[in-house]
Short mmCIF file of C-alpha atoms in Angstrom, two decimals:
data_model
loop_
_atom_site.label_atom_id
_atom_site.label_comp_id
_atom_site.label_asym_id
_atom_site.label_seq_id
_atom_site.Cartn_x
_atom_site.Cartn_y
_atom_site.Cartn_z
CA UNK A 784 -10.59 6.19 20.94
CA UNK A 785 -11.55 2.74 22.95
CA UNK A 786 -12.88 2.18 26.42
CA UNK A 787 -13.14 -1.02 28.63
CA UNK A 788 -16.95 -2.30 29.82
CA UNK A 789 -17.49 -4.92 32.00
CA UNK A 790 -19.13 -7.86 29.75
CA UNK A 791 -18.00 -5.89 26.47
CA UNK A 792 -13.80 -5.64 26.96
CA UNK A 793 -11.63 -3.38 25.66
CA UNK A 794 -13.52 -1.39 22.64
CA UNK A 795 -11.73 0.51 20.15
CA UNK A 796 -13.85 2.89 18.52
CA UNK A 797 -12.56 3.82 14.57
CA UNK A 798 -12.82 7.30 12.69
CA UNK A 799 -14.49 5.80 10.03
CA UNK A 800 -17.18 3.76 11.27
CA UNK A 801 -17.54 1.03 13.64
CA UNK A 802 -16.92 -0.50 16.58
CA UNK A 803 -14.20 -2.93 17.47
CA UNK A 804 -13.22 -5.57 20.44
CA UNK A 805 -9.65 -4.78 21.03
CA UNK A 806 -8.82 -8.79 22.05
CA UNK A 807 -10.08 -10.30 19.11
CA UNK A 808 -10.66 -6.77 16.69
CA UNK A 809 -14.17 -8.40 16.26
CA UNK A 810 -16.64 -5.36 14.87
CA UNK A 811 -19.71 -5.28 17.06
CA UNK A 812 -21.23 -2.02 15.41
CA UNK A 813 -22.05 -1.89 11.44
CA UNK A 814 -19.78 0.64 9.97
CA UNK A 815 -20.64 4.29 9.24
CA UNK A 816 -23.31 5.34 6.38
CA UNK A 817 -25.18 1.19 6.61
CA UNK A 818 -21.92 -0.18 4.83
CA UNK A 819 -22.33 -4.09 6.05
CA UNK A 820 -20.08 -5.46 3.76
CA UNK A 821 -17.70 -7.87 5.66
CA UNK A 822 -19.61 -7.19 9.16
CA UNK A 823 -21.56 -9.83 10.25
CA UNK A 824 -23.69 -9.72 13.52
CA UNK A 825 -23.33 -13.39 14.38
CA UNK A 826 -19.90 -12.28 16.01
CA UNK A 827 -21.69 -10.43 19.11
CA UNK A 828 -24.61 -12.86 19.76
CA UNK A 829 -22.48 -14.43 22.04
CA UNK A 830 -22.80 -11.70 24.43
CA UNK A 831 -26.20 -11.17 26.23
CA UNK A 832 -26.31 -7.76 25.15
CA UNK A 833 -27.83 -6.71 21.57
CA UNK A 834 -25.85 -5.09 19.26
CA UNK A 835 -27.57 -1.79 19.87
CA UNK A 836 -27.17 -2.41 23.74
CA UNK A 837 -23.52 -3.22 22.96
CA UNK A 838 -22.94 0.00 20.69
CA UNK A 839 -24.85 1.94 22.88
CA UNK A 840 -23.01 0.91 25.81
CA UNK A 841 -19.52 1.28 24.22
CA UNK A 842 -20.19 5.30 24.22
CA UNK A 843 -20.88 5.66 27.59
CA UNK A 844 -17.75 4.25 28.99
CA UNK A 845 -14.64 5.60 30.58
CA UNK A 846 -11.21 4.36 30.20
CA UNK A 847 -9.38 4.96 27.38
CA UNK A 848 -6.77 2.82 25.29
CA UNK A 849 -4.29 2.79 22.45
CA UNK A 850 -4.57 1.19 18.93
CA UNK A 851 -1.14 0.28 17.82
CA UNK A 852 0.39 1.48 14.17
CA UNK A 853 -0.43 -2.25 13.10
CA UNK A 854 -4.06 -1.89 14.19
CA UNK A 855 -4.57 1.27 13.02
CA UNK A 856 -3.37 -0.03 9.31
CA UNK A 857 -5.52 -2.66 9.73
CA UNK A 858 -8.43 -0.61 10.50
CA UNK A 859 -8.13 1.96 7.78
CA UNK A 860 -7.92 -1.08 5.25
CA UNK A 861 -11.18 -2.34 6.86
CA UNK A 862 -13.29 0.43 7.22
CA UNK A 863 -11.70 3.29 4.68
CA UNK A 864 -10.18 2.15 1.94
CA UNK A 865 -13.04 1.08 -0.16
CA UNK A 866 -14.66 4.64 0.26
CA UNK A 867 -11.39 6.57 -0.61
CA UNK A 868 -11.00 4.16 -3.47
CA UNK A 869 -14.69 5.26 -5.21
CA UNK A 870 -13.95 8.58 -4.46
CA UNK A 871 -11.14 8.36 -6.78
CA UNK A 872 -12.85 6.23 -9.27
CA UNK A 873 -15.59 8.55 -9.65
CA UNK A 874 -12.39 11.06 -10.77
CA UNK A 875 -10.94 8.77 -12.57
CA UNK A 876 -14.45 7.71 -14.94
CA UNK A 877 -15.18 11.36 -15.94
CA UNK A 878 -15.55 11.51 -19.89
CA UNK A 879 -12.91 14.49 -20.17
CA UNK A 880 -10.05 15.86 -18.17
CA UNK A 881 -12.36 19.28 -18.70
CA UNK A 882 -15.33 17.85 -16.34
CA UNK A 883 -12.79 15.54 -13.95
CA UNK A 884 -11.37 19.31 -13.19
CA UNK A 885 -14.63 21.35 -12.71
CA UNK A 886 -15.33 17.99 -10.23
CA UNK A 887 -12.57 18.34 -8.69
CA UNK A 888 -12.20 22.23 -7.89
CA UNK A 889 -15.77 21.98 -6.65
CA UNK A 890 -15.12 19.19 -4.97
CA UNK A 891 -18.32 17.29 -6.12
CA UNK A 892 -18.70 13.97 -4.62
CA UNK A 893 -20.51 10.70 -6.39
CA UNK A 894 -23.58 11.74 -4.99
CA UNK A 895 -23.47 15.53 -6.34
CA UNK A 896 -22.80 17.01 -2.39
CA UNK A 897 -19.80 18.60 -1.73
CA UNK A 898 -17.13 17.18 -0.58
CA UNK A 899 -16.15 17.06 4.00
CA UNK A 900 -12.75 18.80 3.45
CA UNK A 901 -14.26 21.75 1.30
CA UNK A 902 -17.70 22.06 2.82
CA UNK A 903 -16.23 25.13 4.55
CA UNK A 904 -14.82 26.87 1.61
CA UNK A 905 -17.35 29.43 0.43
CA UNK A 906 -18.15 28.50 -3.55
CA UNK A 907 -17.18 31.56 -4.90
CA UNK A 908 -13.73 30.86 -3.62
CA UNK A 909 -14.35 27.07 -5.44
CA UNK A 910 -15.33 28.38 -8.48
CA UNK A 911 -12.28 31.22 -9.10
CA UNK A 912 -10.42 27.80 -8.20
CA UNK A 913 -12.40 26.26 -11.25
CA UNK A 914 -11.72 29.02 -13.33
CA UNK A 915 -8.13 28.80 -13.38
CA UNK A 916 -7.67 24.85 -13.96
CA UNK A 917 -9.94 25.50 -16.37
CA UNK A 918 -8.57 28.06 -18.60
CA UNK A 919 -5.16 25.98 -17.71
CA UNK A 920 -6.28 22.63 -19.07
CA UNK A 921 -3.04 22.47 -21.52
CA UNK A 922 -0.71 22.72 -18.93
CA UNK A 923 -2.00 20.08 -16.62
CA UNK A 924 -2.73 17.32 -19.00
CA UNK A 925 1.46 17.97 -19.75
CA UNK A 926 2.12 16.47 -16.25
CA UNK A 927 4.27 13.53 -16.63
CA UNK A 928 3.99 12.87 -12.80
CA UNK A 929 1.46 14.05 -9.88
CA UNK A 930 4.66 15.66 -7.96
CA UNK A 931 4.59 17.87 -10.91
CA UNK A 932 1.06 18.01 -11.70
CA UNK A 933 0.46 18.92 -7.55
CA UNK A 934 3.16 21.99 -8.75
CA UNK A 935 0.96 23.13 -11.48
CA UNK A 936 -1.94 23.19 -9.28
CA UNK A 937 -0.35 24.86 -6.62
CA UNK A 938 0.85 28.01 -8.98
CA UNK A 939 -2.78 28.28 -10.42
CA UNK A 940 -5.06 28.25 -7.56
CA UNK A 941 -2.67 28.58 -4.84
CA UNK A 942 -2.47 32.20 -4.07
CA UNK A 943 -6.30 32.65 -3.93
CA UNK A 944 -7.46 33.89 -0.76
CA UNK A 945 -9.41 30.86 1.21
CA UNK A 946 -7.70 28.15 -0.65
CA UNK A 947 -4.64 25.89 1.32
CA UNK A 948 -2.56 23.39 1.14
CA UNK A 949 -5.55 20.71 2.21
CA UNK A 950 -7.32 21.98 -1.02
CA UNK A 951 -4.47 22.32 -3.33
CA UNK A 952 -3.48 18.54 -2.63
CA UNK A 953 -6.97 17.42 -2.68
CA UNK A 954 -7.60 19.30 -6.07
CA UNK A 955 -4.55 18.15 -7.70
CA UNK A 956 -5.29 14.12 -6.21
CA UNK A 957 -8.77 14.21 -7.69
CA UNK A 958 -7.35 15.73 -11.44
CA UNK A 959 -4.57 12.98 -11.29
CA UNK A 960 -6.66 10.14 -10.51
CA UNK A 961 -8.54 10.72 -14.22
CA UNK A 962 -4.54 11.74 -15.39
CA UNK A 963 -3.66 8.01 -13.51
CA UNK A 964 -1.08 9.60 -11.61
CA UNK A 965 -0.83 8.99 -8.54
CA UNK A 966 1.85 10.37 -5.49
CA UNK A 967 5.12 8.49 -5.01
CA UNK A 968 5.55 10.58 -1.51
CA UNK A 969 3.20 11.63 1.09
CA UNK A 970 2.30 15.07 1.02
CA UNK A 971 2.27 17.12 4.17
CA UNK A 972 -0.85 20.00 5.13
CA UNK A 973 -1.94 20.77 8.32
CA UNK A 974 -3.86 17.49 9.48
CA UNK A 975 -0.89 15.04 8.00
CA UNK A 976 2.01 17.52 9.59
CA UNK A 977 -0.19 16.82 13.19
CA UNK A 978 -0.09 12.71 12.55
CA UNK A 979 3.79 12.73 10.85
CA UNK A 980 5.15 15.01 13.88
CA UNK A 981 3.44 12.75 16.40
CA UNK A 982 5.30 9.62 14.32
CA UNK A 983 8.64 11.33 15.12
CA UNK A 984 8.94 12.36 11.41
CA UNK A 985 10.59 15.57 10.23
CA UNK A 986 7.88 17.50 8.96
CA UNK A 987 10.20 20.72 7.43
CA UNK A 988 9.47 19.59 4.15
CA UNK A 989 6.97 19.68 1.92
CA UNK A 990 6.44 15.76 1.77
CA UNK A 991 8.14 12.85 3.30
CA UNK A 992 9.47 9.80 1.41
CA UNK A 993 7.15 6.21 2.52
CA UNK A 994 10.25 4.62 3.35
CA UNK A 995 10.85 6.44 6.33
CA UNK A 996 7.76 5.40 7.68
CA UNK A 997 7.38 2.99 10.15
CA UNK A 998 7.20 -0.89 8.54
CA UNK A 999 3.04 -0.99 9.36
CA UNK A 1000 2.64 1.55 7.02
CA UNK A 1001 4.41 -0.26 4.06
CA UNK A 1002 1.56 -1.87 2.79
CA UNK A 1003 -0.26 1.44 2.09
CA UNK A 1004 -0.18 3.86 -0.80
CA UNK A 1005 1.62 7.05 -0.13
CA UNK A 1006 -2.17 8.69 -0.41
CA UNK A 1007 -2.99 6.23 1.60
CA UNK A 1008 -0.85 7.23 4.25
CA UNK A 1009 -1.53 10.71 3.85
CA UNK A 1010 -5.34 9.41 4.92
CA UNK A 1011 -4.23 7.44 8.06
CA UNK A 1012 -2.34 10.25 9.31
CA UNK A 1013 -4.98 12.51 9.25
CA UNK A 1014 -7.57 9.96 10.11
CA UNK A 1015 -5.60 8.93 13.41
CA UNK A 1016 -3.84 11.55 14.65
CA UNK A 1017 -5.24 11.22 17.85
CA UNK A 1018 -4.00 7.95 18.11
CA UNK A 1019 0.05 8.16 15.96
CA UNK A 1020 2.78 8.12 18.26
CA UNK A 1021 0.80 8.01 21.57
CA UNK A 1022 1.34 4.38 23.14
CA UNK A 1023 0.27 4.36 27.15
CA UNK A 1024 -1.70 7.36 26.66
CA UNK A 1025 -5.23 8.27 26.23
CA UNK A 1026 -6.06 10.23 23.02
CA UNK A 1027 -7.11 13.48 22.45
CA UNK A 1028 -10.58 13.98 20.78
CA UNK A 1029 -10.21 13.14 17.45
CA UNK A 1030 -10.73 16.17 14.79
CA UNK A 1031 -11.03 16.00 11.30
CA UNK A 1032 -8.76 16.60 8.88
CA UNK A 1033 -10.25 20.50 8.31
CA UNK A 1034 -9.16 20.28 12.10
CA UNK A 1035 -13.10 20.83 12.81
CA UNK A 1036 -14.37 18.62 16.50
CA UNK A 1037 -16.94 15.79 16.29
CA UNK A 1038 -18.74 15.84 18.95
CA UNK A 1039 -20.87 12.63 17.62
CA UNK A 1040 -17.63 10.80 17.58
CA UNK A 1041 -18.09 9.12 20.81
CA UNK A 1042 -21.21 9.01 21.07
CA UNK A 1043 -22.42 6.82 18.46
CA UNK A 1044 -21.10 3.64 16.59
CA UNK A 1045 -21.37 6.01 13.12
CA UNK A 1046 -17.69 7.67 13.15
CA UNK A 1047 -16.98 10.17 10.12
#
């Protein structure tokens, strides 16, 4: 979401940390969680106000504007990539497929918490999840592709109560990053149906091919893309028009969002 301030321009604020000058895409906040790689503060001293008068300005102000689909790219690269790629690496380096899957069904993170889209899910529901990948080992190592890997998943965990297609996809991206396979298509669940619909995109299937995305989004991974449109909903297919709050991908508000330079 981005707002104009007298002495500050037009600001874009991003979902995953930071603030940014919309006429020169400068970032005058740090990124989310202290990340400071590749933001330097020398770009704001120009401005009389500090950096924490500038960020703390930014989230008081009033008049919203649009990130284009170019911008958007460009901002995901910037601030998201780098966390989704450890995320998979931390998959990917597991010693055996057996602990990459009990990772992955309890959605353990690098740091041992639990993962944002599954902090919901109660862990009994995680665990029967566990269970079943586990005792089903044979039959996902077989996968020859993650289409058909995200198939086997979705038969073994798919009809317990509390699990959807958010977890099935994330389960069956975190068990084919240490299997190296990765999607050829995006997959569709209820935060990327929101951001593909607001594209113009048919969403009546179960994923969409990346060439009938628009050209900005070329340069991304299909998983990639999956990210950005649940990232930026709020902000797909809405030129002219001021966004609606941004939600997370568990469709759950952030109140914090605009109110300080730390997004999610």
């Amino acid at each position: 979401m981005g707002y104009y301030s007298k002495g500050l321009g037009f600001i874009v604020h991003s979902p995953c940390g930071g603030v940014n000058v919309a006429a020169n895409r400068t970032s005058i906040c740090p990124p989310a969680g202290g990340r400071t790689r590749g933001w330097s503060r020398h770009s704001a001293s120009s401005n009389k106000f500090s950096v924490a008068e500038r960020c703390s300005s930014a989230a008081t102000l009033a008049v919203s504007i649009m990130m284009t689909l170019r911008e958007i790219v460009a901002d995901y690269i910037r601030y998201c990539r780098a966390d989704a790629e450890q995320e998979q690496r931390w998959f990917a380096i597991q010693r055996t497929l057996q602990e990459a899957v009990s990772h992955a069904a309890l959605a353990v993170s690098p740091s041992g918490k639990r993962l944002s889209h599954q902090r919901r899910i109660p862990q009994s529901v995680l665990a029967e999840s566990g269970r079943r990948l586990f005792v089903s080992l044979p039959a996902l190592s077989k996968a020859k592709s993650f289409e058909e890997l995200h198939e086997t998943v979705e038969a073994l965990i798919g009809q317990i109560p509390g699990i959807g297609e958010l977890t099935i996809y994330d389960t069956a991206l975190r068990i084919g990053a240490h299997l190296r396979l990765e999607p050829t298509v995006v997959f569709l669940h209820a935060g990327t149906r929101v951001g593909a619909r607001r594209l113009g995109l048919s969403v009546s299937c179960a994923s969409i091919p990346v060439s009938e995305f628009p050209h900005a989004f070329q340069k991304l991974k299909p998983r990639e893309i999956e990210d950005v449109l649940c990232r930026y909903k709020s902000e797909l297919g809405n030129e002219g028009n001021p966004p609606s709050s941004r939600r997370g991908c568990y469709d759950r508000a952030n109140p914090e969002m605009h109110r300080t330079c730390a997004g999610r």
